[in-house]
């Protein structure tokens, strides 16, 4: 069983920055693909960024150039550095671990960007 714990969310003004962290338990982190998703009130969960076990990254168009996903396999942790935040980035942010057919989600962390 893999458990994911997100942290780093909070309230920030428009234009500000936050760094989210997602710590994973277990021994498969380094060989797993990781993703950050978000869900705003009344909207579907959407993909924000992914990073493969080999370090290849992808981003949603809405966050390209502002957000950076990274991972530290020694700490079993994936990060999401969020810069130039906008009110429309307000959402609950979730991380996901994928290993073969297995998937695990964290409980989410709230990010609120005030205008």
PDB file of C-alpha atoms in Angstrom:
ATOM      1  CA  UNK A   1       0.000   0.000   0.000  1.00  0.00           C
ATOM      2  CA  UNK A   2       1.322   3.438  -0.957  1.00  0.00           C
ATOM      3  CA  UNK A   3       0.239   6.525   0.923  1.00  0.00           C
ATOM      4  CA  UNK A   4       0.670  10.046  -0.406  1.00  0.00           C
ATOM      5  CA  UNK A   5       0.625  13.150   1.767  1.00  0.00           C
ATOM      6  CA  UNK A   6       0.454  16.600   0.172  1.00  0.00           C
ATOM      7  CA  UNK A   7       1.519  19.779   1.910  1.00  0.00           C
ATOM      8  CA  UNK A   8       2.394  23.373   1.136  1.00  0.00           C
ATOM      9  CA  UNK A   9      -0.972  24.767   0.172  1.00  0.00           C
ATOM     10  CA  UNK A  10      -2.309  28.016   1.532  1.00  0.00           C
ATOM     11  CA  UNK A  11      -3.533  31.509   0.771  1.00  0.00           C
ATOM     12  CA  UNK A  12      -1.424  33.703  -1.478  1.00  0.00           C
ATOM     13  CA  UNK A  13      -1.947  36.940  -3.363  1.00  0.00           C
ATOM     14  CA  UNK A  14      -2.109  37.057  -7.125  1.00  0.00           C
ATOM     15  CA  UNK A  15       1.427  37.008  -8.540  1.00  0.00           C
ATOM     16  CA  UNK A  16       2.778  35.115  -5.565  1.00  0.00           C
ATOM     17  CA  UNK A  17       4.384  31.696  -5.301  1.00  0.00           C
ATOM     18  CA  UNK A  18       3.858  28.435  -3.461  1.00  0.00           C
ATOM     19  CA  UNK A  19       5.655  25.108  -3.469  1.00  0.00           C
ATOM     20  CA  UNK A  20       3.606  21.982  -2.978  1.00  0.00           C
ATOM     21  CA  UNK A  21       5.139  18.745  -1.759  1.00  0.00           C
ATOM     22  CA  UNK A  22       3.848  15.196  -1.964  1.00  0.00           C
ATOM     23  CA  UNK A  23       5.602  12.585   0.152  1.00  0.00           C
ATOM     24  CA  UNK A  24       5.101   8.922  -0.679  1.00  0.00           C
ATOM     25  CA  UNK A  25       5.474   5.863   1.506  1.00  0.00           C
ATOM     26  CA  UNK A  26       6.667   2.513   0.238  1.00  0.00           C
ATOM     27  CA  UNK A  27       9.422   1.442  -2.098  1.00  0.00           C
ATOM     28  CA  UNK A  28       8.088   2.055  -5.606  1.00  0.00           C
ATOM     29  CA  UNK A  29       8.350   5.841  -5.754  1.00  0.00           C
ATOM     30  CA  UNK A  30      11.522   5.988  -7.835  1.00  0.00           C
ATOM     31  CA  UNK A  31      10.079   3.695 -10.507  1.00  0.00           C
ATOM     32  CA  UNK A  32       6.671   5.364 -10.579  1.00  0.00           C
ATOM     33  CA  UNK A  33       5.267   8.192 -12.643  1.00  0.00           C
ATOM     34  CA  UNK A  34       3.886  11.090 -10.625  1.00  0.00           C
ATOM     35  CA  UNK A  35       1.280  13.700 -11.387  1.00  0.00           C
ATOM     36  CA  UNK A  36      -0.297  16.809  -9.924  1.00  0.00           C
ATOM     37  CA  UNK A  37      -3.985  17.465 -10.540  1.00  0.00           C
ATOM     38  CA  UNK A  38      -6.373  20.125  -9.316  1.00  0.00           C
ATOM     39  CA  UNK A  39     -10.082  20.494  -8.809  1.00  0.00           C
ATOM     40  CA  UNK A  40     -11.820  23.820  -8.449  1.00  0.00           C
ATOM     41  CA  UNK A  41     -15.321  24.085  -6.957  1.00  0.00           C
ATOM     42  CA  UNK A  42     -17.946  22.925  -9.430  1.00  0.00           C
ATOM     43  CA  UNK A  43     -15.340  21.764 -11.943  1.00  0.00           C
ATOM     44  CA  UNK A  44     -13.850  18.448 -12.934  1.00  0.00           C
ATOM     45  CA  UNK A  45     -10.426  17.401 -11.742  1.00  0.00           C
ATOM     46  CA  UNK A  46      -7.805  18.410 -14.303  1.00  0.00           C
ATOM     47  CA  UNK A  47      -4.230  17.446 -14.974  1.00  0.00           C
ATOM     48  CA  UNK A  48      -1.664  20.084 -14.043  1.00  0.00           C
ATOM     49  CA  UNK A  49       1.707  18.396 -14.558  1.00  0.00           C
ATOM     50  CA  UNK A  50       3.343  15.002 -14.722  1.00  0.00           C
ATOM     51  CA  UNK A  51       6.835  13.628 -14.325  1.00  0.00           C
ATOM     52  CA  UNK A  52       7.883  10.156 -15.348  1.00  0.00           C
ATOM     53  CA  UNK A  53      10.222   7.905 -13.421  1.00  0.00           C
ATOM     54  CA  UNK A  54      12.870   9.008 -15.900  1.00  0.00           C
ATOM     55  CA  UNK A  55      12.247  12.692 -15.300  1.00  0.00           C
ATOM     56  CA  UNK A  56      10.269  13.607 -18.409  1.00  0.00           C
ATOM     57  CA  UNK A  57       7.764  16.345 -17.642  1.00  0.00           C
ATOM     58  CA  UNK A  58       4.498  17.527 -19.192  1.00  0.00           C
ATOM     59  CA  UNK A  59       2.317  20.508 -18.323  1.00  0.00           C
ATOM     60  CA  UNK A  60      -1.176  21.755 -18.940  1.00  0.00           C
ATOM     61  CA  UNK A  61      -1.142  24.744 -21.279  1.00  0.00           C
ATOM     62  CA  UNK A  62      -2.635  26.918 -18.550  1.00  0.00           C
ATOM     63  CA  UNK A  63       0.409  26.490 -16.289  1.00  0.00           C
ATOM     64  CA  UNK A  64       3.290  26.251 -18.783  1.00  0.00           C
ATOM     65  CA  UNK A  65       6.036  28.697 -17.937  1.00  0.00           C
ATOM     66  CA  UNK A  66       4.637  29.292 -14.433  1.00  0.00           C
ATOM     67  CA  UNK A  67       4.680  25.872 -12.735  1.00  0.00           C
ATOM     68  CA  UNK A  68       7.532  23.381 -12.439  1.00  0.00           C
ATOM     69  CA  UNK A  69       7.216  19.764 -11.387  1.00  0.00           C
ATOM     70  CA  UNK A  70      10.247  17.978  -9.963  1.00  0.00           C
ATOM     71  CA  UNK A  71      11.059  14.930  -7.893  1.00  0.00           C
ATOM     72  CA  UNK A  72      13.593  13.833  -5.299  1.00  0.00           C
ATOM     73  CA  UNK A  73      13.766  10.060  -5.291  1.00  0.00           C
ATOM     74  CA  UNK A  74      16.009  10.052  -2.210  1.00  0.00           C
ATOM     75  CA  UNK A  75      13.174  11.712  -0.276  1.00  0.00           C
ATOM     76  CA  UNK A  76      10.288   9.906  -2.031  1.00  0.00           C
ATOM     77  CA  UNK A  77       8.849  13.336  -2.756  1.00  0.00           C
ATOM     78  CA  UNK A  78       7.448  15.155  -5.763  1.00  0.00           C
ATOM     79  CA  UNK A  79       7.174  18.932  -5.845  1.00  0.00           C
ATOM     80  CA  UNK A  80       5.140  21.518  -7.696  1.00  0.00           C
ATOM     81  CA  UNK A  81       6.683  24.977  -7.746  1.00  0.00           C
ATOM     82  CA  UNK A  82       3.970  27.465  -8.617  1.00  0.00           C
ATOM     83  CA  UNK A  83       4.946  30.995  -9.606  1.00  0.00           C
ATOM     84  CA  UNK A  84       2.946  33.940 -10.916  1.00  0.00           C
ATOM     85  CA  UNK A  85      -0.182  32.519  -9.351  1.00  0.00           C
ATOM     86  CA  UNK A  86      -3.562  33.702 -10.572  1.00  0.00           C
ATOM     87  CA  UNK A  87      -7.016  33.592  -8.964  1.00  0.00           C
ATOM     88  CA  UNK A  88      -7.993  30.908 -11.496  1.00  0.00           C
ATOM     89  CA  UNK A  89      -5.331  28.620  -9.994  1.00  0.00           C
ATOM     90  CA  UNK A  90      -7.473  28.367  -6.858  1.00  0.00           C
ATOM     91  CA  UNK A  91      -8.303  24.701  -6.309  1.00  0.00           C
ATOM     92  CA  UNK A  92      -7.583  21.637  -4.256  1.00  0.00           C
ATOM     93  CA  UNK A  93      -4.356  20.130  -5.564  1.00  0.00           C
ATOM     94  CA  UNK A  94      -3.844  16.375  -5.537  1.00  0.00           C
ATOM     95  CA  UNK A  95      -0.854  14.215  -6.331  1.00  0.00           C
ATOM     96  CA  UNK A  96      -1.062  10.805  -7.939  1.00  0.00           C
ATOM     97  CA  UNK A  97       1.400   7.933  -8.097  1.00  0.00           C
ATOM     98  CA  UNK A  98       1.198   5.486 -10.988  1.00  0.00           C
ATOM     99  CA  UNK A  99       3.089   2.213 -11.086  1.00  0.00           C
ATOM    100  CA  UNK A 100       2.040  -0.223 -13.809  1.00  0.00           C
ATOM    101  CA  UNK A 101      -1.714  -0.712 -13.240  1.00  0.00           C
ATOM    102  CA  UNK A 102      -1.590   0.661  -9.689  1.00  0.00           C
ATOM    103  CA  UNK A 103      -2.649   4.197  -8.812  1.00  0.00           C
ATOM    104  CA  UNK A 104      -2.748   6.016  -5.514  1.00  0.00           C
ATOM    105  CA  UNK A 105      -3.966   9.521  -4.623  1.00  0.00           C
ATOM    106  CA  UNK A 106      -3.256  11.911  -1.820  1.00  0.00           C
ATOM    107  CA  UNK A 107      -5.906  13.689   0.211  1.00  0.00           C
ATOM    108  CA  UNK A 108      -5.312  17.053  -1.433  1.00  0.00           C
ATOM    109  CA  UNK A 109      -4.101  20.468  -0.313  1.00  0.00           C
ATOM    110  CA  UNK A 110      -6.026  23.710  -0.780  1.00  0.00           C
ATOM    111  CA  UNK A 111      -4.493  26.547  -2.770  1.00  0.00           C
ATOM    112  CA  UNK A 112      -6.309  29.873  -2.712  1.00  0.00           C
ATOM    113  CA  UNK A 113      -5.113  32.829  -4.759  1.00  0.00           C
ATOM    114  CA  UNK A 114      -6.641  36.184  -3.923  1.00  0.00           C
ATOM    115  CA  UNK A 115      -6.918  38.998  -6.452  1.00  0.00           C
TER     116      UNK A 115
END
